[in-house]
Amino acid sequence: MESWPWPSGGAWLLVAARALLQLLRADLRLGRPLLAALTLLAALDWLCQRLLPPLAALAVLAATGWIVLSRLARRQRLPVATRAVLITGCDSGFGKATAKNLDALGFTVLATVLDLNSPGALELRACCSPRLKLLQMDLTKPADISRVLEFTKAHTASTGLWGLVNNAGQNILVGDAELSPVSTFRSCMEVNFFGTLEMTKGLLPLLRHSSGRIVTVSSPAGDMPFPCLAAYGTSKAAVALLMDTFSCELLPWGVKVSVIQPACFKTEAVKDMDQWEERKQQLLANLPRELLQAYGEDYIEHLNGQFLHCLSQALPDLSPVVDAITDALLAAQPRRRYYPGHGLGLMYFIHYYLPEGLRRRFLQSFFISPYVPRALRPGQPGLTSARDVAQDPGPKPGPSPTAQ
């Protein structure tokens, strides 16, 4: 019987030492998950010995074992005690589900809603404890934000504010960046970025005093150029970078900052198909004639249909996102990034490690498949090729679209 090469044995020694340490600290349990992980590592070892040089096999096996054991570890949680948390955007979706979960755990929850009489607000009032306080707030209105900040400071004077969950956000329109009005970009930035910035800055004195947590719900659309989500994705990219900056700057104060990047989940906003149809009709009605002729109404219809099909595949169970937010608030060492939902690991691997052409084709096939604008279809009047543009780079006669 062949003996294992020394690199493989060294990797197993490292994995065994890590597992033993976790078992002694009660971070790891003996059970089927651990047995399954060890079986997979043994299969990986068998493959590595036959396909890789000894040192490469050592690196792959040791790294995989370390990551697997880290995933299996039971993360140490802080006690809830009298901790208070403010959550924005609790009318529906992740905000409402998180407010219910944190209230059940014993948190003092301050939940902001757009409408105190909305179905979501009424549901929270009916099913949660008296500790939960509902606060009306529109992130585009400075007076609302100031009122919520003052209430929070007064209401947490004795307990302190442990956490802020920046959940409120909006996506207004599905369409190419050229088709999206500038006002759409401004609206998304106003809620998703500036509203989050103002809330975070306003509560930082309380969070610094408690060495608390900031948890912000962003989106993979802020990391990758999803077709037709330019306004939404740009605002989410901005807020993710802002949180990374806060994470570095607040480290000396003991404030930990986490960003949640969820997959597509079936929230109330996702399920409301009528709103997307209404927004599509508004886009068609207000689109400049030149753009409508260049792209074509069927192009916009295709985008909307593909987007609605993608939403129909959304995950119905919101608990992975709620669990990620809860872990970011209570874990002794929370992660900087959480990726709840299926398929995100593969998506990010493709985005970061594969060539640009493959990345683009993957996003198109995963989200919205390509569709040729009307002006680029063969036989259409006004078809302009790249060669034509290169031969005649000068301005064409006619009125300037900015002169209207």
XYZ file of N, CA, C and O in Angstrom, residues 222-391:
680
model
N -24.178 46.291 -7.599
C -23.176 47.309 -7.314
C -21.762 46.839 -7.558
O -20.826 47.645 -7.535
N -21.589 45.527 -7.780
C -20.269 44.964 -8.058
C -20.078 44.592 -9.513
O -18.952 44.516 -9.999
N -21.173 44.316 -10.214
C -21.106 43.828 -11.592
C -22.036 44.653 -12.476
O -23.069 45.123 -12.010
N -21.673 44.812 -13.740
C -22.510 45.623 -14.647
C -23.712 44.849 -15.170
O -23.761 44.453 -16.331
N -24.700 44.646 -14.310
C -25.916 43.972 -14.755
C -26.582 44.798 -15.852
O -26.756 46.014 -15.700
N -26.978 44.164 -16.962
C -27.656 44.923 -18.018
C -28.920 45.588 -17.494
O -29.692 44.985 -16.745
N -29.092 46.845 -17.870
C -30.335 47.588 -17.625
C -30.575 47.952 -16.165
O -31.683 48.319 -15.795
N -29.551 47.872 -15.321
C -29.701 48.296 -13.927
C -28.667 49.358 -13.573
O -28.154 49.398 -12.457
N -28.363 50.225 -14.531
C -27.277 51.186 -14.326
C -27.564 52.133 -13.168
O -26.692 52.371 -12.322
N -28.767 52.686 -13.092
C -29.077 53.664 -12.039
C -29.035 53.003 -10.668
O -28.419 53.505 -9.731
N -29.687 51.857 -10.549
C -29.710 51.121 -9.286
C -28.303 50.635 -8.913
O -27.843 50.817 -7.778
N -27.607 50.023 -9.872
C -26.282 49.483 -9.597
C -25.281 50.551 -9.218
O -24.438 50.349 -8.331
N -25.349 51.711 -9.870
C -24.428 52.798 -9.542
C -24.612 53.258 -8.104
O -23.642 53.475 -7.379
N -25.857 53.381 -7.670
C -26.113 53.826 -6.289
C -25.649 52.775 -5.284
O -25.118 53.110 -4.214
N -25.819 51.485 -5.623
C -25.384 50.426 -4.714
C -23.862 50.313 -4.681
O -23.275 49.983 -3.636
N -23.207 50.563 -5.789
C -21.741 50.575 -5.801
C -21.214 51.705 -4.921
O -20.245 51.528 -4.167
N -21.880 52.855 -5.003
C -21.449 54.005 -4.201
C -21.603 53.725 -2.714
O -20.717 54.032 -1.902
N -22.716 53.125 -2.325
C -22.940 52.889 -0.898
C -22.028 51.786 -0.381
O -21.565 51.830 0.773
N -21.700 50.792 -1.204
C -20.777 49.743 -0.770
C -19.381 50.313 -0.538
O -18.710 49.973 0.453
N -18.937 51.193 -1.434
C -17.632 51.826 -1.237
C -17.640 52.728 -0.013
O -16.661 52.779 0.754
N -18.750 53.422 0.203
C -18.872 54.260 1.396
C -18.725 53.412 2.658
O -18.019 53.796 3.604
N -19.372 52.258 2.697
C -19.292 51.400 3.877
C -17.898 50.828 4.069
O -17.433 50.658 5.201
N -17.198 50.529 2.974
C -15.810 50.089 3.098
C -14.941 51.192 3.707
O -14.039 50.922 4.504
N -15.226 52.426 3.335
C -14.493 53.556 3.906
C -14.795 53.701 5.393
O -13.883 53.869 6.214
N -16.079 53.620 5.750
C -16.454 53.666 7.168
C -15.790 52.526 7.944
O -15.355 52.705 9.083
N -15.723 51.349 7.328
C -15.132 50.198 8.003
C -13.689 50.478 8.415
O -13.263 50.124 9.520
N -12.934 51.111 7.542
C -11.537 51.446 7.857
C -11.458 52.573 8.882
O -10.687 52.503 9.845
N -12.258 53.600 8.689
C -12.154 54.785 9.541
C -12.666 54.549 10.958
O -12.204 55.195 11.907
N -13.642 53.641 11.100
C -14.247 53.407 12.410
C -13.594 52.266 13.176
O -13.997 51.965 14.298
N -12.585 51.641 12.576
C -11.903 50.540 13.249
C -11.336 50.932 14.613
O -11.487 50.189 15.589
N -10.699 52.103 14.747
C -10.190 52.472 16.079
C -11.284 52.636 17.132
O -11.010 52.508 18.330
N -12.505 52.904 16.698
C -13.616 53.089 17.639
C -14.276 51.764 18.010
O -15.184 51.738 18.854
N -13.885 50.692 17.365
C -14.492 49.391 17.642
C -15.804 49.155 16.931
O -16.479 48.159 17.188
N -16.194 50.050 16.026
C -17.435 49.883 15.265
C -17.161 48.964 14.079
O -16.237 49.208 13.300
N -17.946 47.908 13.938
C -17.764 46.957 12.846
C -18.839 47.188 11.784
O -20.012 47.376 12.102
N -18.411 47.170 10.537
C -19.286 47.496 9.410
C -19.387 46.291 8.485
O -18.371 45.720 8.090
N -20.604 45.907 8.142
C -20.843 44.774 7.246
C -21.763 45.196 6.105
O -22.638 46.052 6.278
N -21.551 44.596 4.944
C -22.396 44.838 3.774
C -23.015 43.506 3.351
O -22.310 42.499 3.223
N -24.327 43.504 3.144
C -25.060 42.325 2.703
C -25.291 42.443 1.201
O -25.845 43.437 0.726
N -24.851 41.420 0.437
C -25.029 41.411 -1.012
C -25.934 40.224 -1.367
O -25.460 39.161 -1.759
N -27.245 40.381 -1.255
C -28.141 39.223 -1.452
C -28.394 38.912 -2.921
O -28.298 39.782 -3.793
N -28.716 37.652 -3.173
C -29.223 37.264 -4.488
C -30.634 37.836 -4.659
O -31.095 38.641 -3.831
N -31.307 37.440 -5.713
C -32.665 37.951 -5.960
C -33.667 37.168 -5.123
O -33.834 35.955 -5.320
N -34.315 37.847 -4.197
C -35.311 37.229 -3.323
C -36.688 37.816 -3.629
O -36.805 38.960 -4.082
N -37.705 37.048 -3.344
C -39.073 37.425 -3.695
C -39.676 38.299 -2.602
O -40.521 37.865 -1.817
N -39.247 39.556 -2.561
C -39.842 40.528 -1.655
C -41.120 41.084 -2.276
O -41.434 40.803 -3.446
N -41.844 41.901 -1.522
C -43.093 42.475 -2.036
C -42.845 43.328 -3.279
O -43.638 43.318 -4.222
N -41.722 44.063 -3.287
C -41.415 44.899 -4.448
C -41.168 44.053 -5.686
O -41.533 44.431 -6.800
N -40.548 42.897 -5.501
C -40.293 42.001 -6.621
C -41.592 41.391 -7.136
O -41.800 41.223 -8.344
N -42.504 41.060 -6.224
C -43.750 40.386 -6.607
C -44.765 41.329 -7.246
O -45.715 40.867 -7.892
N -44.586 42.637 -7.084
C -45.555 43.603 -7.613
C -45.297 43.834 -9.103
O -44.602 44.765 -9.496
N -45.851 42.974 -9.944
C -45.623 43.066 -11.380
C -46.274 44.306 -11.984
O -45.810 44.845 -12.990
N -47.363 44.769 -11.396
C -48.057 45.933 -11.952
C -47.181 47.174 -11.950
O -47.240 47.979 -12.886
N -46.337 47.325 -10.887
C -45.509 48.523 -10.828
C -44.471 48.538 -11.955
O -44.176 49.593 -12.524
N -43.941 47.349 -12.310
C -42.949 47.309 -13.390
C -43.596 47.590 -14.733
O -43.004 48.260 -15.585
N -44.827 47.115 -14.922
C -45.545 47.413 -16.158
C -45.834 48.907 -16.254
O -45.672 49.517 -17.329
N -46.234 49.513 -15.140
C -46.517 50.949 -15.139
C -45.259 51.762 -15.444
O -45.301 52.730 -16.213
N -44.137 51.363 -14.869
C -42.896 52.094 -15.110
C -42.418 51.930 -16.550
O -41.855 52.864 -17.132
N -42.647 50.752 -17.120
C -42.304 50.557 -18.537
C -43.128 51.483 -19.418
O -42.598 52.107 -20.361
N -44.439 51.594 -19.143
C -45.284 52.478 -19.932
C -44.863 53.939 -19.780
O -44.896 54.708 -20.746
N -44.461 54.324 -18.564
C -43.979 55.691 -18.351
C -42.712 55.950 -19.145
O -42.530 57.026 -19.729
N -41.824 54.962 -19.184
C -40.596 55.115 -19.965
C -40.912 55.287 -21.440
O -40.378 56.193 -22.105
N -41.804 54.457 -21.962
C -42.164 54.567 -23.380
C -42.818 55.905 -23.685
O -42.573 56.507 -24.747
N -43.645 56.386 -22.759
C -44.364 57.638 -22.996
C -43.433 58.849 -22.966
O -43.675 59.833 -23.680
N -42.390 58.780 -22.163
C -41.524 59.946 -21.978
C -40.202 59.868 -22.730
O -39.405 60.807 -22.680
N -39.971 58.764 -23.430
C -38.699 58.611 -24.131
C -38.640 59.552 -25.333
O -39.609 59.655 -26.089
N -37.527 60.266 -25.519
C -37.399 61.123 -26.715
C -37.599 60.301 -27.987
O -37.206 59.134 -28.073
N -38.213 60.942 -28.983
C -38.560 60.237 -30.217
C -37.330 59.618 -30.880
O -37.386 58.494 -31.397
N -36.222 60.322 -30.852
C -34.999 59.832 -31.487
C -34.536 58.521 -30.853
O -34.163 57.562 -31.549
N -34.581 58.460 -29.516
C -34.156 57.241 -28.832
C -35.135 56.099 -29.079
O -34.733 54.942 -29.240
N -36.435 56.401 -29.092
C -37.437 55.369 -29.329
C -37.268 54.772 -30.720
O -37.402 53.558 -30.914
N -36.946 55.613 -31.712
C -36.724 55.113 -33.056
C -35.444 54.296 -33.135
O -35.378 53.290 -33.842
N -34.407 54.711 -32.419
C -33.119 54.011 -32.486
C -33.192 52.639 -31.827
O -32.644 51.657 -32.341
N -33.865 52.554 -30.677
C -33.919 51.290 -29.942
C -35.137 50.449 -30.312
O -35.049 49.229 -30.390
N -36.274 51.108 -30.481
C -37.490 50.382 -30.824
C -38.295 49.989 -29.604
O -37.738 49.629 -28.563
N -39.615 50.083 -29.731
C -40.486 49.717 -28.616
C -40.352 48.233 -28.273
O -40.424 47.845 -27.102
N -40.127 47.385 -29.313
C -39.985 45.953 -29.043
C -38.728 45.652 -28.229
O -38.692 44.672 -27.468
N -37.703 46.495 -28.364
C -36.480 46.325 -27.563
C -36.804 46.534 -26.076
O -36.400 45.748 -25.222
N -37.549 47.581 -25.767
C -37.911 47.872 -24.382
C -38.852 46.806 -23.841
O -38.745 46.389 -22.680
N -39.771 46.330 -24.681
C -40.671 45.246 -24.266
C -39.863 43.982 -23.939
O -40.164 43.273 -22.975
N -38.849 43.709 -24.756
C -38.007 42.532 -24.510
C -37.292 42.650 -23.168
O -37.257 41.686 -22.389
N -36.703 43.820 -22.897
C -36.007 44.021 -21.627
C -36.943 43.782 -20.451
O -36.591 43.101 -19.484
N -38.133 44.355 -20.544
C -39.090 44.213 -19.450
C -39.515 42.756 -19.268
O -39.604 42.255 -18.137
N -39.753 42.058 -20.368
C -40.152 40.659 -20.272
C -39.058 39.789 -19.675
O -39.331 38.916 -18.834
N -37.817 40.025 -20.080
C -36.696 39.263 -19.530
C -36.503 39.551 -18.038
O -36.221 38.646 -17.248
N -36.676 40.805 -17.668
C -36.530 41.188 -16.262
C -37.617 40.514 -15.413
O -37.324 39.979 -14.338
N -38.855 40.532 -15.894
C -39.943 39.900 -15.143
C -39.735 38.395 -15.040
O -40.056 37.786 -14.016
N -39.184 37.795 -16.086
C -38.887 36.359 -16.015
C -37.836 36.073 -14.949
O -37.956 35.100 -14.193
N -36.821 36.926 -14.875
C -35.781 36.771 -13.852
C -36.391 36.909 -12.459
O -36.061 36.138 -11.551
N -37.290 37.866 -12.286
C -37.937 38.052 -10.984
C -38.795 36.849 -10.613
O -38.925 36.515 -9.429
N -39.360 36.188 -11.609
C -40.195 35.018 -11.318
C -39.372 33.869 -10.746
O -39.920 32.956 -10.123
N -38.050 33.900 -10.965
C -37.166 32.865 -10.423
C -36.601 33.245 -9.054
O -35.749 32.527 -8.518
N -37.050 34.361 -8.496
C -36.504 34.839 -7.224
C -36.764 33.840 -6.108
O -37.755 33.101 -6.124
N -35.873 33.850 -5.122
C -35.966 32.914 -3.995
C -37.059 33.372 -3.036
O -37.082 34.528 -2.605
N -37.987 32.482 -2.668
C -39.116 32.893 -1.827
C -38.781 33.022 -0.349
O -39.454 33.763 0.376
N -37.769 32.308 0.130
C -37.433 32.285 1.560
C -36.437 33.392 1.879
O -35.290 33.355 1.419
N -36.866 34.385 2.649
C -36.005 35.531 2.977
C -35.052 35.250 4.135
O -34.220 36.107 4.455
N -35.154 34.078 4.751
C -34.381 33.829 5.974
C -32.867 33.908 5.792
O -32.175 34.320 6.730
N -32.283 33.526 4.634
C -30.828 33.692 4.508
C -30.364 35.136 4.688
O -29.322 35.386 5.289
N -31.143 36.088 4.184
C -30.773 37.495 4.344
C -30.962 37.937 5.794
O -30.116 38.623 6.364
N -32.082 37.527 6.396
C -32.334 37.860 7.801
C -31.238 37.273 8.685
O -30.734 37.941 9.602
N -30.836 36.036 8.411
C -29.773 35.402 9.195
C -28.450 36.135 9.034
O -27.683 36.281 9.991
N -28.169 36.598 7.820
C -26.920 37.332 7.578
C -26.909 38.650 8.350
O -25.899 39.020 8.961
N -28.031 39.362 8.328
C -28.118 40.627 9.069
C -27.969 40.374 10.567
O -27.240 41.102 11.269
N -28.617 39.337 11.059
C -28.535 39.005 12.484
C -27.116 38.635 12.877
O -26.618 39.050 13.931
N -26.441 37.855 12.021
C -25.055 37.483 12.308
C -24.150 38.717 12.320
O -23.261 38.843 13.174
N -24.371 39.620 11.393
C -23.560 40.841 11.359
C -23.744 41.683 12.614
O -22.826 42.393 13.040
N -24.922 41.592 13.234
C -25.181 42.362 14.452
C -24.646 41.673 15.706
O -24.244 42.353 16.668
N -24.625 40.335 15.715
C -24.346 39.617 16.953
C -23.064 38.793 16.951
O -22.604 38.380 18.018
N -22.488 38.495 15.797
C -21.269 37.692 15.774
C -20.130 38.460 16.439
O -19.985 39.678 16.262
N -19.324 37.733 17.203
C -18.178 38.378 17.839
C -17.240 38.969 16.794
O -16.676 40.039 16.983
N -17.093 38.260 15.669
C -16.276 38.755 14.558
C -17.111 38.680 13.277
O -17.023 37.712 12.525
N -17.934 39.670 13.012
C -18.785 39.622 11.819
C -17.954 39.743 10.546
O -16.838 40.274 10.556
N -18.508 39.260 9.460
C -17.833 39.366 8.169
C -18.013 40.765 7.590
O -18.995 41.440 7.855
N -17.052 41.141 6.766
C -17.188 42.417 6.054
C -18.256 42.315 4.956
O -18.932 43.294 4.650
N -18.379 41.126 4.350
C -19.330 40.899 3.274
C -20.104 39.608 3.528
O -19.539 38.603 3.944
N -21.403 39.670 3.274
C -22.259 38.489 3.323
C -22.921 38.339 1.955
O -23.338 39.332 1.345
N -23.027 37.087 1.489
C -23.600 36.808 0.165
C -24.716 35.767 0.281
O -24.579 34.639 -0.191
N -25.842 36.119 0.898
C -26.923 35.140 1.046
C -27.623 34.861 -0.282
O -27.883 35.768 -1.070
N -27.925 33.577 -0.503
C -28.621 33.190 -1.727
C -27.801 32.227 -2.549
O -26.579 32.162 -2.426
N -28.482 31.491 -3.427
C -27.828 30.472 -4.243
C -27.154 31.099 -5.459
O -27.642 32.051 -6.043
N -26.018 30.538 -5.848
C -25.384 30.900 -7.113
C -24.469 32.093 -7.085
O -23.796 32.390 -8.085
N -24.402 32.825 -5.973
C -23.578 34.024 -5.951
C -22.086 33.697 -5.995
O -21.296 34.454 -6.567
N -21.692 32.575 -5.375
C -20.282 32.205 -5.405
C -19.788 32.014 -6.827
O -18.733 32.547 -7.217
N -20.559 31.278 -7.636
C -20.193 31.074 -9.038
C -20.198 32.390 -9.794
O -19.305 32.671 -10.609
N -21.184 33.226 -9.518
C -21.292 34.506 -10.214
C -20.069 35.386 -9.948
O -19.481 35.973 -10.870
N -19.664 35.470 -8.688
C -18.510 36.305 -8.356
C -17.214 35.693 -8.882
O -16.292 36.420 -9.278
N -17.116 34.360 -8.894
C -15.931 33.720 -9.459
C -15.794 34.087 -10.931
O -14.712 34.454 -11.397
N -16.884 33.976 -11.688
C -16.853 34.324 -13.106
C -16.488 35.787 -13.289
O -15.674 36.147 -14.154
N -17.065 36.649 -12.437
C -16.827 38.086 -12.587
C -15.367 38.458 -12.336
O -14.800 39.307 -13.033
N -14.742 37.835 -11.349
C -13.396 38.242 -10.961
C -12.285 37.501 -11.702
O -11.176 38.022 -11.826
N -12.575 36.295 -12.203
C -11.472 35.483 -12.704
C -11.550 35.113 -14.176
O -10.560 34.660 -14.739
N -12.696 35.276 -14.817
C -12.797 34.917 -16.220
C -12.642 36.155 -17.106
O -12.825 37.279 -16.656
N -12.299 35.955 -18.385
C -12.121 37.101 -19.292
C -13.378 37.946 -19.423
O -14.502 37.461 -19.232
N -13.166 39.176 -19.807
C -14.262 40.158 -19.827
C -15.402 39.732 -20.743
O -16.577 39.892 -20.416
N -15.071 39.139 -21.907
C -16.112 38.707 -22.821
C -16.995 37.625 -22.222
O -18.219 37.641 -22.383
N -16.392 36.676 -21.511
C -17.166 35.619 -20.862
C -18.021 36.174 -19.730
O -19.159 35.746 -19.527
N -17.475 37.148 -18.979
C -18.248 37.770 -17.907
C -19.502 38.429 -18.467
O -20.594 38.283 -17.916
N -19.332 39.158 -19.556
C -20.464 39.868 -20.135
C -21.526 38.894 -20.637
O -22.719 39.081 -20.395
N -21.084 37.838 -21.322
C -22.046 36.873 -21.840
C -22.763 36.138 -20.705
O -23.947 35.821 -20.811
N -22.049 35.875 -19.609
C -22.691 35.200 -18.485
C -23.791 36.072 -17.884
O -24.896 35.605 -17.628
N -23.512 37.351 -17.667
C -24.517 38.241 -17.095
C -25.724 38.378 -18.017
O -26.864 38.445 -17.565
N -25.451 38.406 -19.328
C -26.563 38.519 -20.267
C -27.432 37.267 -20.257
O -28.664 37.356 -20.254
N -26.789 36.102 -20.225
C -27.572 34.867 -20.231
C -28.259 34.642 -18.891
O -29.356 34.079 -18.828
N -27.625 35.103 -17.801
C -28.199 34.915 -16.471
C -29.340 35.888 -16.207
O -30.305 35.553 -15.530
N -29.248 37.099 -16.772
C -30.192 38.154 -16.393
C -31.070 38.571 -17.567
O -32.262 38.291 -17.594
N -30.485 39.245 -18.551
C -31.255 39.705 -19.706
C -30.482 39.334 -20.968
O -29.359 39.792 -21.165
N -31.074 38.499 -21.803
C -30.384 38.048 -23.009
C -30.300 39.182 -24.027
O -31.140 40.081 -24.047
N -29.278 39.145 -24.885
C -29.089 40.248 -25.846
C -30.262 40.368 -26.818
O -30.899 39.380 -27.178
N -30.524 41.599 -27.222
C -31.562 41.884 -28.209
C -31.098 43.110 -28.988
O -30.741 44.130 -28.388
N -31.103 43.005 -30.291
C -30.509 44.053 -31.118
C -31.454 45.251 -31.209
O -32.630 45.091 -31.552
N -30.969 46.469 -30.908
C -31.805 47.662 -31.099
C -32.218 47.818 -32.556
O -31.522 47.351 -33.471
N -33.327 48.473 -32.763
C -33.906 48.574 -34.103
C -32.919 49.161 -35.109
O -32.771 48.647 -36.224
N -32.210 50.227 -34.748
C -31.338 50.909 -35.697
C -30.138 50.075 -36.113
O -29.480 50.398 -37.103
N -29.830 49.011 -35.385
C -28.679 48.166 -35.721
C -29.072 46.900 -36.472
O -28.216 46.071 -36.778
N -30.369 46.730 -36.763
C -30.795 45.536 -37.479
C -30.579 45.731 -38.975
O -30.817 46.816 -39.510
N -30.132 44.699 -39.661
C -29.897 44.829 -41.113
C -31.156 45.275 -41.848
O -32.263 44.818 -41.554
N -30.948 46.175 -42.806
C -32.063 46.635 -43.623
C -32.844 47.783 -43.045
O -33.739 48.302 -43.695
N -32.508 48.204 -41.816
C -33.229 49.317 -41.203
C -32.641 50.638 -41.684
O -31.423 50.786 -41.740
N -33.465 51.624 -42.032
C -32.926 52.945 -42.403
C -32.238 53.575 -41.217
O -32.663 53.431 -40.068
N -31.129 54.231 -41.504
C -30.404 54.888 -40.424
C -29.412 53.979 -39.751
O -28.828 54.350 -38.749
N -29.197 52.738 -40.314
C -28.227 51.830 -39.721
C -26.844 52.434 -39.819
O -26.410 52.843 -40.887
N -26.160 52.510 -38.725
C -24.838 53.115 -38.688
C -23.848 52.089 -38.171
O -23.993 51.603 -37.055
N -22.879 51.727 -38.967
C -21.873 50.763 -38.544
C -20.702 51.479 -37.907
O -20.522 52.686 -38.054
N -19.874 50.715 -37.221
C -18.680 51.288 -36.595
C -17.748 51.841 -37.653
O -17.062 52.841 -37.451
N -17.706 51.195 -38.857
C -16.833 51.677 -39.919
C -17.300 53.032 -40.424
O -16.505 53.930 -40.696
N -18.643 53.201 -40.526
C -19.179 54.498 -40.964
C -18.779 55.600 -39.999
O -18.408 56.707 -40.414
N -18.872 55.330 -38.700
C -18.527 56.325 -37.702
C -17.056 56.675 -37.784
O -16.647 57.832 -37.676
N -16.203 55.655 -38.012
C -14.764 55.898 -38.086
C -14.417 56.742 -39.302
O -13.515 57.574 -39.271
N -15.149 56.532 -40.426
C -14.850 57.288 -41.638
C -15.395 58.703 -41.572
O -14.863 59.604 -42.200
